[in-house]
Coordinates of C-alpha atoms and ligand atoms in Angstrom, one line a residue:
M1 CA -12.1 -3.6 34.5
A2 CA -11.3 -5.3 31.2
D3 CA -14.0 -3.1 29.2
D4 CA -12.0 -0.1 31.7
D5 CA -9.3 -0.7 28.4
T6 CA -10.8 1.5 25.6
I7 CA -9.6 1.6 22.1
F8 CA -7.3 4.8 23.2
D9 CA -5.9 3.0 26.5
K10 CA -4.3 0.4 23.2
I11 CA -3.2 3.3 21.1
L12 CA -1.3 4.9 23.8
R13 CA 0.8 1.9 25.5
G14 CA 1.3 1.3 21.8
E15 CA -0.8 -1.7 21.3
I16 CA -2.6 0.3 18.0
P17 CA -1.0 2.5 15.5
C18 CA -2.3 5.9 15.2
D19 CA -1.2 8.7 12.6
R20 CA 0.1 11.0 15.8
V21 CA 0.4 15.0 15.6
Y22 CA 1.4 15.9 19.1
E23 CA 2.6 14.6 22.0
D24 CA 3.8 15.5 25.0
E25 CA 4.3 14.9 29.2
W26 CA 0.8 15.2 29.0
V27 CA -1.1 14.2 26.0
L28 CA -1.2 12.8 22.7
C29 CA -2.4 13.9 19.8
F30 CA -3.7 11.3 16.9
R31 CA -6.0 11.6 13.4
D32 CA -9.2 10.7 13.9
I33 CA -9.7 7.6 12.2
N34 CA -13.7 8.7 11.4
P35 CA -12.7 12.1 10.2
Q36 CA -16.7 15.1 10.4
A37 CA -14.1 17.7 8.3
P38 CA -11.1 18.4 6.6
V39 CA -8.9 19.0 9.9
H40 CA -10.4 16.1 12.6
A41 CA -7.8 14.4 15.0
V42 CA -8.5 14.0 18.8
V43 CA -6.0 15.1 22.1
I44 CA -6.3 12.1 24.6
P45 CA -4.5 13.0 28.6
K46 CA -1.6 10.0 29.7
K47 CA -3.4 10.2 32.3
K48 CA -7.1 7.9 32.3
A49 CA -10.2 9.7 33.1
R50 CA -13.8 8.5 31.3
D51 CA -14.7 11.6 30.8
V52 CA -14.7 15.5 31.6
G53 CA -16.4 14.8 35.1
E54 CA -13.5 12.5 35.6
L55 CA -11.2 15.1 34.2
C56 CA -11.6 17.6 36.7
A57 CA -11.4 15.4 39.8
L58 CA -7.4 15.2 38.2
A59 CA -4.8 17.2 39.7
P60 CA -5.1 20.8 38.3
D61 CA -1.5 21.2 36.7
F62 CA -2.9 17.7 35.2
V63 CA -5.9 19.4 33.7
G64 CA -3.6 21.8 32.8
G65 CA -1.8 20.5 30.9
Y66 CA -4.3 18.7 29.1
M67 CA -5.8 22.1 28.6
A68 CA -2.8 23.6 26.6
G69 CA -1.6 20.5 25.3
I70 CA -4.9 20.1 23.0
V71 CA -4.3 24.1 22.3
K72 CA -0.3 22.9 21.2
A73 CA -2.0 20.6 19.0
A74 CA -4.4 22.5 17.3
Q75 CA -0.9 24.5 16.6
R76 CA 0.5 21.7 15.3
L77 CA -2.4 21.4 12.5
G78 CA -2.2 24.4 11.7
L79 CA -5.9 25.9 11.9
E80 CA -5.1 29.8 12.0
G81 CA -8.8 30.1 11.1
G82 CA -9.8 29.0 13.7
Y83 CA -11.1 25.5 15.0
R84 CA -14.0 24.1 17.4
V85 CA -12.6 21.6 20.5
V86 CA -15.7 18.9 21.2
F87 CA -15.8 16.6 24.3
N88 CA -18.8 14.5 23.8
T89 CA -19.8 13.9 26.9
G90 CA -22.2 10.4 27.8
K91 CA -25.1 8.7 26.3
D92 CA -27.2 11.9 24.5
A93 CA -23.7 13.1 23.5
Q94 CA -22.8 9.3 21.3
Q95 CA -19.1 9.8 23.5
S96 CA -18.2 5.8 22.2
V97 CA -15.0 5.7 23.8
A98 CA -14.8 5.3 27.5
Y99 CA -11.7 7.4 27.7
V100 CA -11.5 11.0 27.6
H101 CA -10.7 12.6 24.3
A102 CA -11.0 16.3 22.9
H103 CA -12.5 16.4 19.4
I104 CA -10.8 19.3 16.8
L105 CA -11.9 20.3 14.0
G106 CA -11.1 22.3 11.7
G107 CA -10.2 22.7 7.9
R108 CA -13.9 24.8 7.0
V109 CA -16.3 27.1 8.4
L110 CA -18.6 25.1 10.8
G111 CA -21.6 25.1 11.0
W112 CA -24.0 25.8 14.5
P113 CA -25.8 24.4 15.9
P114 CA -23.9 21.5 15.4
G115 CA -26.4 18.2 15.2
Ligands
DGP1 P1 -16.6 9.4 20.8 O1 -18.1 9.6 19.3 O2 -16.9 11.2 20.7 O3 -16.5 8.7 21.8 O4 -16.0 9.7 19.2 C1 -14.8 8.5 19.5 C2 -14.1 8.5 18.5 O5 -12.9 7.7 17.9 C3 -14.8 8.7 16.4 O6 -13.8 9.7 15.8 C4 -13.6 7.9 16.0 C5 -12.5 7.4 16.9 N1 -11.8 5.7 16.8 C6 -12.3 5.5 17.0 N2 -11.4 4.2 16.9 C7 -10.3 4.6 16.9 C8 -9.1 4.2 16.3 O7 -8.8 2.6 16.1 N3 -8.8 5.4 15.9 C9 -8.2 6.3 15.5 N4 -7.2 7.4 14.6 N5 -9.7 7.3 16.3 C10 -10.0 6.1 16.6

Protein backbone atom coordinates (compact mmCIF):
# COMPACT_ATOMS: atom_id res chain seq x y z
CA MET A 1 0.00 0.00 0.00
CA ALA A 2 1.39 3.39 -1.00
CA ASP A 3 0.45 5.16 2.24
CA ASP A 4 2.36 2.47 4.12
CA ASP A 5 5.55 3.91 2.69
CA THR A 6 6.42 6.45 5.37
CA ILE A 7 9.15 9.04 5.64
CA PHE A 8 11.03 6.63 7.93
CA ASP A 9 10.89 3.85 5.29
CA LYS A 10 12.50 6.33 2.92
CA ILE A 11 15.17 7.34 5.46
CA LEU A 12 15.97 3.66 6.12
CA ARG A 13 16.35 3.04 2.36
CA GLY A 14 18.67 6.07 2.13
CA GLU A 15 16.30 7.99 -0.17
CA ILE A 16 16.00 10.87 2.31
CA PRO A 17 19.03 12.09 4.28
CA CYS A 18 19.20 12.01 8.05
CA ASP A 19 21.60 13.08 10.77
CA ARG A 20 22.65 9.56 11.75
CA VAL A 21 23.57 8.91 15.39
CA TYR A 22 23.87 5.13 15.59
CA GLU A 23 23.28 2.09 13.41
CA ASP A 24 23.65 -1.66 13.84
CA GLU A 25 22.04 -4.77 12.34
CA TRP A 26 18.78 -4.11 14.20
CA VAL A 27 18.25 -0.34 14.30
CA LEU A 28 18.88 3.05 12.79
CA CYS A 29 18.95 6.13 15.05
CA PHE A 30 18.90 9.69 13.72
CA ARG A 31 18.22 13.14 15.13
CA ASP A 32 14.61 14.32 15.12
CA ILE A 33 13.91 17.11 12.63
CA ASN A 34 11.71 18.90 15.19
CA PRO A 35 13.59 18.55 18.51
CA GLN A 36 11.60 18.80 21.75
CA ALA A 37 14.67 18.77 24.01
CA PRO A 38 18.36 19.72 23.63
CA VAL A 39 18.98 16.12 22.59
CA HIS A 40 16.20 14.41 20.63
CA ALA A 41 16.67 11.42 18.35
CA VAL A 42 14.43 8.64 17.08
CA VAL A 43 15.31 4.97 16.80
CA ILE A 44 13.60 2.77 14.22
CA PRO A 45 13.89 -1.00 13.82
CA LYS A 46 15.18 -2.29 10.49
CA LYS A 47 12.10 -4.51 10.21
CA LYS A 48 8.84 -2.63 9.62
CA ALA A 49 6.18 -2.40 12.29
CA ARG A 50 3.62 0.39 12.44
CA ASP A 51 3.51 0.72 16.21
CA VAL A 52 4.57 -1.04 19.42
CA GLY A 53 1.66 -3.48 19.08
CA GLU A 54 2.94 -4.70 15.74
CA LEU A 55 6.50 -4.61 17.06
CA CYS A 56 5.58 -7.13 19.75
CA ALA A 57 4.45 -9.55 17.03
CA LEU A 58 7.99 -9.69 15.64
CA ALA A 59 10.45 -12.37 16.76
CA PRO A 60 11.67 -11.92 20.36
CA ASP A 61 15.28 -11.77 19.14
CA PHE A 62 14.37 -8.83 16.97
CA VAL A 63 12.52 -7.00 19.73
CA GLY A 64 15.49 -7.56 22.03
CA GLY A 65 17.89 -6.26 19.38
CA TYR A 66 15.72 -3.18 18.98
CA MET A 67 15.65 -2.47 22.72
CA ALA A 68 19.42 -2.94 22.99
CA GLY A 69 19.84 -0.59 20.01
CA ILE A 70 17.83 2.10 21.80
CA VAL A 71 20.13 1.90 24.82
CA LYS A 72 23.28 1.94 22.65
CA ALA A 73 21.95 4.97 20.77
CA ALA A 74 21.33 6.78 24.08
CA GLN A 75 24.91 5.97 25.12
CA ARG A 76 26.16 7.33 21.80
CA LEU A 77 24.24 10.55 22.47
CA GLY A 78 26.17 10.95 25.74
CA LEU A 79 23.13 11.18 28.00
CA GLU A 80 24.91 10.25 31.22
CA GLY A 81 22.46 12.33 33.28
CA GLY A 82 19.51 10.25 32.08
CA TYR A 83 17.01 10.28 29.28
CA ARG A 84 13.42 9.45 28.42
CA VAL A 85 12.26 6.90 25.85
CA VAL A 86 8.81 7.55 24.39
CA PHE A 87 6.69 5.54 21.95
CA ASN A 88 3.83 7.73 20.80
CA THR A 89 1.19 5.19 19.81
CA GLY A 90 -2.00 6.01 17.95
CA LYS A 91 -4.11 9.10 17.53
CA ASP A 92 -4.46 10.22 21.16
CA ALA A 93 -0.69 10.15 21.58
CA GLN A 94 -0.31 12.08 18.31
CA GLN A 95 1.74 9.43 16.54
CA SER A 96 2.34 11.07 13.17
CA VAL A 97 4.59 8.53 11.43
CA ALA A 98 3.21 5.00 11.04
CA TYR A 99 6.58 3.32 11.45
CA VAL A 100 7.36 2.44 15.05
CA HIS A 101 9.98 4.76 16.54
CA ALA A 102 11.37 5.34 19.99
CA HIS A 103 11.98 8.98 20.81
CA ILE A 104 15.10 9.49 22.97
CA LEU A 105 14.88 12.81 24.80
CA GLY A 106 17.47 14.33 27.10
CA GLY A 107 19.99 17.05 27.72
CA ARG A 108 17.83 18.79 30.36
CA VAL A 109 15.63 17.85 33.31
CA LEU A 110 12.42 16.56 31.74
CA GLY A 111 9.07 17.47 33.26
CA TRP A 112 6.62 14.88 34.54
CA PRO A 113 3.81 14.25 33.78
CA PRO A 114 4.33 14.91 30.07
CA GLY A 115 1.71 17.02 28.27
P1 LIG B 1 5.55 11.00 16.29
O1 LIG B 1 4.76 12.25 16.40
O2 LIG B 1 5.73 10.29 17.59
O3 LIG B 1 5.03 10.08 15.19
O4 LIG B 1 7.02 11.45 15.88
C1 LIG B 1 7.47 11.61 14.58
C2 LIG B 1 8.73 12.43 14.65
O5 LIG B 1 9.40 12.31 13.42
C3 LIG B 1 8.52 13.92 14.91
O6 LIG B 1 9.11 14.26 16.15
C4 LIG B 1 9.24 14.62 13.77
C5 LIG B 1 10.08 13.52 13.17
N1 LIG B 1 10.23 13.62 11.72
C6 LIG B 1 9.24 13.71 10.82
N2 LIG B 1 9.75 13.77 9.58
C7 LIG B 1 11.10 13.67 9.72
C8 LIG B 1 12.19 13.68 8.79
O7 LIG B 1 12.04 13.76 7.58
N3 LIG B 1 13.44 13.59 9.32
C9 LIG B 1 13.65 13.49 10.67
N4 LIG B 1 14.91 13.40 11.08
N5 LIG B 1 12.65 13.48 11.56
C10 LIG B 1 11.39 13.58 11.09
